[in-house]
Short mmCIF file of C-alpha atoms in Angstrom, two decimals:
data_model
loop_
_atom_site.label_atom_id
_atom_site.label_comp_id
_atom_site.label_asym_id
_atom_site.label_seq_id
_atom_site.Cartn_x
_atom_site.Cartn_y
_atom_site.Cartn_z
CA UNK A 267 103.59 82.20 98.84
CA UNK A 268 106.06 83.71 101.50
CA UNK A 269 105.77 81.17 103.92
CA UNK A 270 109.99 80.24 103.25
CA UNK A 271 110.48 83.83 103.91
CA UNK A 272 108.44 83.90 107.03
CA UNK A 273 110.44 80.69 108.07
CA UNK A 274 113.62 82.35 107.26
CA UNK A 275 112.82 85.31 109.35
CA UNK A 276 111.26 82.96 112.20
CA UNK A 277 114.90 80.87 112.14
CA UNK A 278 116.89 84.21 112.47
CA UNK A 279 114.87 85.75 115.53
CA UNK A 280 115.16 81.82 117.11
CA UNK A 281 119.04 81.50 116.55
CA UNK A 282 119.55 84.79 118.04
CA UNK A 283 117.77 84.42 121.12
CA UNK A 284 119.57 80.79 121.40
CA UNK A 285 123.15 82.17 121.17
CA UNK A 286 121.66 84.96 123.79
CA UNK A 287 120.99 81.97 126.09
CA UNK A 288 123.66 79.88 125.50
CA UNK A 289 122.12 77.60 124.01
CA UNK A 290 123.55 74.70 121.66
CA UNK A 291 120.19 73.49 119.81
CA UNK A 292 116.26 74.50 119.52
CA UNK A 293 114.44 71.07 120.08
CA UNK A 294 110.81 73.11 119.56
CA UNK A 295 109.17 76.75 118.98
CA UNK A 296 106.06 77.48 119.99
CA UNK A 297 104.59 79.79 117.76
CA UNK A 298 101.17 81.92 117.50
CA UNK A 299 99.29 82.69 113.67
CA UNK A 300 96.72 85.15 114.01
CA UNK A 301 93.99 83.87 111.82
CA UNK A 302 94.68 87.54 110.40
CA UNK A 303 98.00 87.48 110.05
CA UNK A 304 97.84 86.63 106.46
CA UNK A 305 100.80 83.59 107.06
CA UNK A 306 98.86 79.60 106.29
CA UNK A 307 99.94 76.91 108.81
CA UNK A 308 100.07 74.18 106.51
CA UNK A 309 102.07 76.01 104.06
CA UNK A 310 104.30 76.97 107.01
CA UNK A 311 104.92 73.48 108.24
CA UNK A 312 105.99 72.28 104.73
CA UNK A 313 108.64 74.93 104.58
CA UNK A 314 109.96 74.89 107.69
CA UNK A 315 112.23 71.54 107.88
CA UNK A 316 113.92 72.98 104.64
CA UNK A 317 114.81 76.06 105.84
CA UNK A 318 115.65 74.76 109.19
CA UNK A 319 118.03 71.76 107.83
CA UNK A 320 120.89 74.27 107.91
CA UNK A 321 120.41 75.76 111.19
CA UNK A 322 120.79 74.85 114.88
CA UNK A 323 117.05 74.13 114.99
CA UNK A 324 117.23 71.27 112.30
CA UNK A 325 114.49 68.65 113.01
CA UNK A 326 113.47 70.88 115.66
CA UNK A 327 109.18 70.47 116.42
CA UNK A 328 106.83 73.49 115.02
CA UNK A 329 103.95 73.93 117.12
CA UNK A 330 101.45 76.21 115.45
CA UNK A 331 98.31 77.94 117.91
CA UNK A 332 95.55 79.89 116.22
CA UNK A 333 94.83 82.94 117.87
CA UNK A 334 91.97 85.10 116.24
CA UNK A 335 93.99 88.36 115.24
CA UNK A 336 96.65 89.65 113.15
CA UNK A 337 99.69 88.41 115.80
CA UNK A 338 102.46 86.61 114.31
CA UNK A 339 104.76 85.13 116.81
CA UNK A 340 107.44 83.30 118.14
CA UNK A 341 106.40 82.43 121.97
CA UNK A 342 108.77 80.40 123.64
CA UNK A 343 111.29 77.71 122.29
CA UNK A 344 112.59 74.72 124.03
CA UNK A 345 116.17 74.35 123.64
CA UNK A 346 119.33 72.62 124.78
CA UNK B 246 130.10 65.47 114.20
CA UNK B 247 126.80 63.60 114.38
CA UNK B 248 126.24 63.75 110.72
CA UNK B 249 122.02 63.36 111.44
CA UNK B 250 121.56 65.89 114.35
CA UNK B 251 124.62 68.65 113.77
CA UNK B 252 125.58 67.74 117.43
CA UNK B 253 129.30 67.28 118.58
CA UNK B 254 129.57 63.64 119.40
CA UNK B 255 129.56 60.85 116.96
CA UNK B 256 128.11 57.40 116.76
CA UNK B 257 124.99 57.75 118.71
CA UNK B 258 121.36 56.21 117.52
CA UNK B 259 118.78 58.23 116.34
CA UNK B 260 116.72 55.33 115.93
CA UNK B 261 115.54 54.94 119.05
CA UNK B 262 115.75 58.59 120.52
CA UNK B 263 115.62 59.55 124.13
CA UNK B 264 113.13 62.03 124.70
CA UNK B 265 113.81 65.56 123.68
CA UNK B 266 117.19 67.30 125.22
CA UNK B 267 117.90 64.29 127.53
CA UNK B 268 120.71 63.12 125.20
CA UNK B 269 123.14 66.39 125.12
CA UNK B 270 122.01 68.34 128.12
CA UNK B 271 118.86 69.06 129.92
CA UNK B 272 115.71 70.81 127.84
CA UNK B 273 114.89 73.87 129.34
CA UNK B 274 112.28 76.29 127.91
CA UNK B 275 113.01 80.02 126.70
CA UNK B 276 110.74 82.60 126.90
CA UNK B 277 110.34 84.84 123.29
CA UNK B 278 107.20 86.73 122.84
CA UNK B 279 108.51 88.74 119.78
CA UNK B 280 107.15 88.93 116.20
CA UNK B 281 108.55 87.12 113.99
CA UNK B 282 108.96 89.58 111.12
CA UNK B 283 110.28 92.20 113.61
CA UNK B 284 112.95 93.03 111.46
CA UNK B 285 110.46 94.29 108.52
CA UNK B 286 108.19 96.31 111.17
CA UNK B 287 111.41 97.91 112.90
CA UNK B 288 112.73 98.60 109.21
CA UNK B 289 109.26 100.13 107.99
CA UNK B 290 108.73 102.23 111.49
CA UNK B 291 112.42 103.73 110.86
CA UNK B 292 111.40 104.50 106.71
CA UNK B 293 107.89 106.06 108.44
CA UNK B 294 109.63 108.08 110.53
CA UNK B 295 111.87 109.22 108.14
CA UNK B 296 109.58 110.14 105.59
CA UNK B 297 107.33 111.92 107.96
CA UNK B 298 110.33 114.23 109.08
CA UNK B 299 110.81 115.36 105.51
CA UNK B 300 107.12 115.75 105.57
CA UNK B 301 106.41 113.44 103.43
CA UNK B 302 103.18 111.52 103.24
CA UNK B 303 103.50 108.39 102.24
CA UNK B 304 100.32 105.94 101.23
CA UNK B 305 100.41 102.40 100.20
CA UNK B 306 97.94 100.81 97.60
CA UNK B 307 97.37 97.02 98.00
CA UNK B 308 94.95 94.63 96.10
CA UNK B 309 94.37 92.03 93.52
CA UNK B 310 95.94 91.97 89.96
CA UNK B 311 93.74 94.18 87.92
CA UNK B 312 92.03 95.75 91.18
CA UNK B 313 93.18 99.34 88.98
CA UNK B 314 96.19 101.01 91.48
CA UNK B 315 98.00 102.52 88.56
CA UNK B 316 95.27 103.32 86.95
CA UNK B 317 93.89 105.21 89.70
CA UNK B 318 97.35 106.49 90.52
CA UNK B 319 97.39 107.67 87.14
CA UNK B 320 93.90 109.66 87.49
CA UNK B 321 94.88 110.97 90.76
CA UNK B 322 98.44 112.39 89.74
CA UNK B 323 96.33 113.92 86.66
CA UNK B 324 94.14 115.33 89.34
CA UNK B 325 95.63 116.73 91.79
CA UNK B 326 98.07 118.74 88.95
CA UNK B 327 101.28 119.01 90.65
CA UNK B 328 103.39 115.78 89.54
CA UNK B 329 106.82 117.13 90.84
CA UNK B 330 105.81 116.76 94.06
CA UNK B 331 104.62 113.17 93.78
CA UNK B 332 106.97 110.25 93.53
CA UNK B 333 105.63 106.16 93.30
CA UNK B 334 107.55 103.28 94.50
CA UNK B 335 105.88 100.22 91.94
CA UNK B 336 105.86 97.22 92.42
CA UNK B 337 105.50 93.85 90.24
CA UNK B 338 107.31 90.90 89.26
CA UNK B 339 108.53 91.67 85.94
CA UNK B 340 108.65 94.61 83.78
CA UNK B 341 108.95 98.35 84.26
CA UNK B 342 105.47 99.17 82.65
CA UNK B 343 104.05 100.75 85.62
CA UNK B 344 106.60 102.88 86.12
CA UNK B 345 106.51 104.27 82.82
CA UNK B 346 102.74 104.44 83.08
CA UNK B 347 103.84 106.89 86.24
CA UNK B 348 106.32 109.26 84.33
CA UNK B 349 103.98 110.00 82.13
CA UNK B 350 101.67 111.62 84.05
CA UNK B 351 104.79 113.65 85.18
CA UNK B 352 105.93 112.04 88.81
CA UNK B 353 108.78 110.47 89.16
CA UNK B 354 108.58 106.29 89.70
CA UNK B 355 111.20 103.53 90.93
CA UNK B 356 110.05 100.09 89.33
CA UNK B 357 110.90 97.32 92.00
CA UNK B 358 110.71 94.08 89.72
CA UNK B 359 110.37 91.19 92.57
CA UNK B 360 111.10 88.41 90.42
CA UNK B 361 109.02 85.36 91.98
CA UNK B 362 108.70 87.53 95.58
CA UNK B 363 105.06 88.66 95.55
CA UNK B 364 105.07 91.40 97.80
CA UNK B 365 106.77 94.73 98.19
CA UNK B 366 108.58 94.77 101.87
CA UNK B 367 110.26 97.45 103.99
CA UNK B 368 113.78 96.81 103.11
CA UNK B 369 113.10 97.02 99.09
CA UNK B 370 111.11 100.16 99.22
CA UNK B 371 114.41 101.29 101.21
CA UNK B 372 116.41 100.71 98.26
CA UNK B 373 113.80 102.30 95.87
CA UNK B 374 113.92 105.37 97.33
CA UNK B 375 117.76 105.76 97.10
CA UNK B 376 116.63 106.15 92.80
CA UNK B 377 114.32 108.72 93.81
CA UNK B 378 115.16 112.56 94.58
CA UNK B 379 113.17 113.18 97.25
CA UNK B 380 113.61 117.08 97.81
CA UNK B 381 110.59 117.80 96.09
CA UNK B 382 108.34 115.03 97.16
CA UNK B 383 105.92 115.38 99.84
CA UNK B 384 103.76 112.38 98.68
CA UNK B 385 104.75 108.70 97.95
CA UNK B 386 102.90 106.41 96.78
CA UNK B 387 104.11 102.61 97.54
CA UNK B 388 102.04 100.49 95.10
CA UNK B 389 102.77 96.48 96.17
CA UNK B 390 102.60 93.68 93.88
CA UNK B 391 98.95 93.03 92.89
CA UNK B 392 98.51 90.12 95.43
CA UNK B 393 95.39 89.83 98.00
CA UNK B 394 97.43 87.48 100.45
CA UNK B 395 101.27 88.22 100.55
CA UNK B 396 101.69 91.70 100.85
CA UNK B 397 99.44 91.52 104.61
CA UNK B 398 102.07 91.31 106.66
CA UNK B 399 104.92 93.23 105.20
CA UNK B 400 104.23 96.78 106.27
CA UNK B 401 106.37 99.03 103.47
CA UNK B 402 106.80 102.29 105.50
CA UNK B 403 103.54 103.79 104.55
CA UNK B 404 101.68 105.92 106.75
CA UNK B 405 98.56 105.02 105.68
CA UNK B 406 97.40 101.16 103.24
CA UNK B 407 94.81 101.74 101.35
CA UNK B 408 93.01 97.97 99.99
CA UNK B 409 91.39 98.18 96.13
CA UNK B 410 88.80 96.03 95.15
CA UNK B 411 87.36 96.23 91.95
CA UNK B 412 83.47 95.26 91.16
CA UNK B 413 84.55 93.36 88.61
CA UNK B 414 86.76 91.03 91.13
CA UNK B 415 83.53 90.35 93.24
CA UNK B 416 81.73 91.84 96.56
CA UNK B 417 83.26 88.66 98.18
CA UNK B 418 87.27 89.84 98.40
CA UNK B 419 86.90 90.99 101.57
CA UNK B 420 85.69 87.83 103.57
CA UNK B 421 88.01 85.75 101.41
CA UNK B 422 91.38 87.84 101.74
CA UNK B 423 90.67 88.77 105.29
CA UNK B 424 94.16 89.46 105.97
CA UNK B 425 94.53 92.26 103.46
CA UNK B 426 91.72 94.52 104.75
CA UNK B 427 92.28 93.86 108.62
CA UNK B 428 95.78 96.05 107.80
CA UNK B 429 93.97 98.72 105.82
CA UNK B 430 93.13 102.55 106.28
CA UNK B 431 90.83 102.60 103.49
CA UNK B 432 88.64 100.80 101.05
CA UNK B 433 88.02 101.67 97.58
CA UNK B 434 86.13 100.08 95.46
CA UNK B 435 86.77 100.28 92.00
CA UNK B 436 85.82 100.46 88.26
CA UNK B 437 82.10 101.70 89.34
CA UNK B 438 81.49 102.53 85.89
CA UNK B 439 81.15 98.55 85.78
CA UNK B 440 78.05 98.19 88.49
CA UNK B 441 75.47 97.23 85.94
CA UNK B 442 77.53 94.52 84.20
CA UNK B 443 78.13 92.82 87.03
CA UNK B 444 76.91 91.36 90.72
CA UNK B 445 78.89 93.55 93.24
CA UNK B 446 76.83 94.52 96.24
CA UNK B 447 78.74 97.59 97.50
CA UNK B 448 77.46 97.27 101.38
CA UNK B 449 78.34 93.39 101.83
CA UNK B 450 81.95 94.34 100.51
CA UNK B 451 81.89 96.79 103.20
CA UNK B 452 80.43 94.99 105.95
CA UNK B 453 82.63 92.13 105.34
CA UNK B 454 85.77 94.67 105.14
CA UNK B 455 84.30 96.42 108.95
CA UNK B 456 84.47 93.12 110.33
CA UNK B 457 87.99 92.39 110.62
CA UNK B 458 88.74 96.35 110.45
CA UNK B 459 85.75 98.01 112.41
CA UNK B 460 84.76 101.71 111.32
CA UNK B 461 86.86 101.33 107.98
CA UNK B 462 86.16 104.22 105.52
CA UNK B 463 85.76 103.27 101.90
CA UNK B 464 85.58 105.02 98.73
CA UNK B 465 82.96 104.23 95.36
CA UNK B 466 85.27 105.50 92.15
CA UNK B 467 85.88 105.07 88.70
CA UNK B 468 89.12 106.42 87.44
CA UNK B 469 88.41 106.04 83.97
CA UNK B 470 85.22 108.09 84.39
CA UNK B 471 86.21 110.01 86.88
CA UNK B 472 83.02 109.23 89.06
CA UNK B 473 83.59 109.63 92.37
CA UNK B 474 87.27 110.85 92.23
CA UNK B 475 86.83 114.22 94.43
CA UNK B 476 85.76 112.06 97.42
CA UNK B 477 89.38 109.80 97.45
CA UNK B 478 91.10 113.28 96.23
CA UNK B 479 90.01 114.71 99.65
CA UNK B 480 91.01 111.73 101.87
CA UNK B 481 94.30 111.76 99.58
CA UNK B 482 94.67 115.51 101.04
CA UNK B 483 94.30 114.07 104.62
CA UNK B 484 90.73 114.79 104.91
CA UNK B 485 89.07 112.36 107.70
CA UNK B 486 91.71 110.03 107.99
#
């Protein structure tokens, strides 16, 4: 189980590109699971609204695609 | 401060939200595209590149509790005869009984002890190495936390993963940890000496492994027998990798 650390990591890359924008708060993030990639959705979902409570994308929507390979990544965000 | 949403102003509903962004500014979408453990696979390209300069060759074992790593790190130090110029990052949760296990055949080992973490990642074999003298090392071994799922997508700074599977675990690992063998270099199949106690059909291990890692070269051994052993000795030379 490393999804919390996978969320951790996940929050870090989103709050930097945020405060690279100018941005105040992430709404959403759009990200892509390889079905390779060794990293399970559901176990992802369940940890992300803990580790997000502290950070500027607190109650923010995760949007999970599947795509067949190893990818792991954060695609686009929507954000205020 | 909006003690619900974090924002700046206060007494607003949640209850009956606008949609998304209309409240405190316009939405607007930002463009990302970057992996999200970036920071491990910048951190374990810098440690490969490092090692590499000092000529070191550095090989990570992955695989299942039990799969046999140290004991076929143990048989290969043994083999190959010159211990002083081996060193072995180990990895597990508790204990340093692997690392002992190591200096005894000579080498010099670094027990990492995880605690509940279940995998080995770039930034702790970092710190390992600072225990190590590396001068004259020009092979480390990075042996993760026996795990089939967790240690997939935390490259350690090895040049080269090689993915144990023991017959005794089942001819099945493959299509059921995916993940693990999709990252590998090699496959080795373990504890042969075992075959006729149990089911373990040798090719649909292998097919299942070439499916998500096409072309993969695997290895048949038993370390405790020694069956098999000159075959991974070569590769562990650089032969056909």
């Amino acid at each position: 189980m490393h999804e919390a650390r996978i969320c951790l990591s996940l929050l870090k890359l989103a709050e930097t590109h945020l405060a690279r924008a100018g941005g105040e708060r992430i709404l959403a993030l759009r990200i892509e699971v390889g079905e390779l990639c060794g990293v399970v959705p559901a176990a992802l979902r369940s940890a992300f609204p803990i580790c997000a409570a502290a950070t500027r994308a607190a109650g923010a929507e995760l949007r999970i695609e599947r795509s067949p390979g190893r990818e792991l990544l954060l695609r686009d965000m929507e954000i205020t | 401060m909006c003690g619900t949403c974090g924002c700046g102003s206060p007494g607003h509903s949640h209850a009956a939200a606008p949609p998304m962004g209309t409240e405190h500014g316009e939405a607007r979408r930002l463009e990302v595209q970057e992996a999200i453990l970036a920071d491990n696979d910048r951190r374990a390209a810098r440690l490969r590149r490092n090692l590499a300069e000092r000529d070191i060759d550095a090989i990570g074992l992955v695989g299942g509790a039990g799969s046999g790593k140290t004991t076929l790190l143990e048989a290969t130090l043994r083999a190959l005869g010159a211990p002083d110029r081996e060193a072995v990052v180990e990895g597990d949760c508790a204990t340093r009984l692997d690392a002992e296990r190591i200096r005894a055949c000579g080498a010099q080992a670094v027990q990492v002890e995880t605690g509940a973490l279940c995998h080995l990642d770039a930034h702790l074999v970092e710190h390992a190495l600072d225990e190590l003298d590396l001068e004259p090392v020009r092979r480390l071994w990075i042996e993760n936390v026996g795990n089939l799922v967790c240690p997939a997508p935390f490259p350690c700074g090895e040049g080269h993963r090689v993915a144990l599977v023991s017959v005794a675990e089942g001819d099945d690992k493959p299509e059921k940890y995916p993940a693990l063998f999709a990252g590998a270099d090699l496959l080795v199949v373990t504890k042969m000496d075992l075959l006729p106690h149990v089911d373990f059909e040798i090719e649909r291990c292998v097919r299942a492994a070439r499916r998500v890692r096409p072309g993969l070269a695997f290895r048949v051994l038993s370390a405790r027998t020694g069956a098999g052993l000159a075959s991974w000795l070569d590769w562990v030379r650089g032969e056909g990798r």
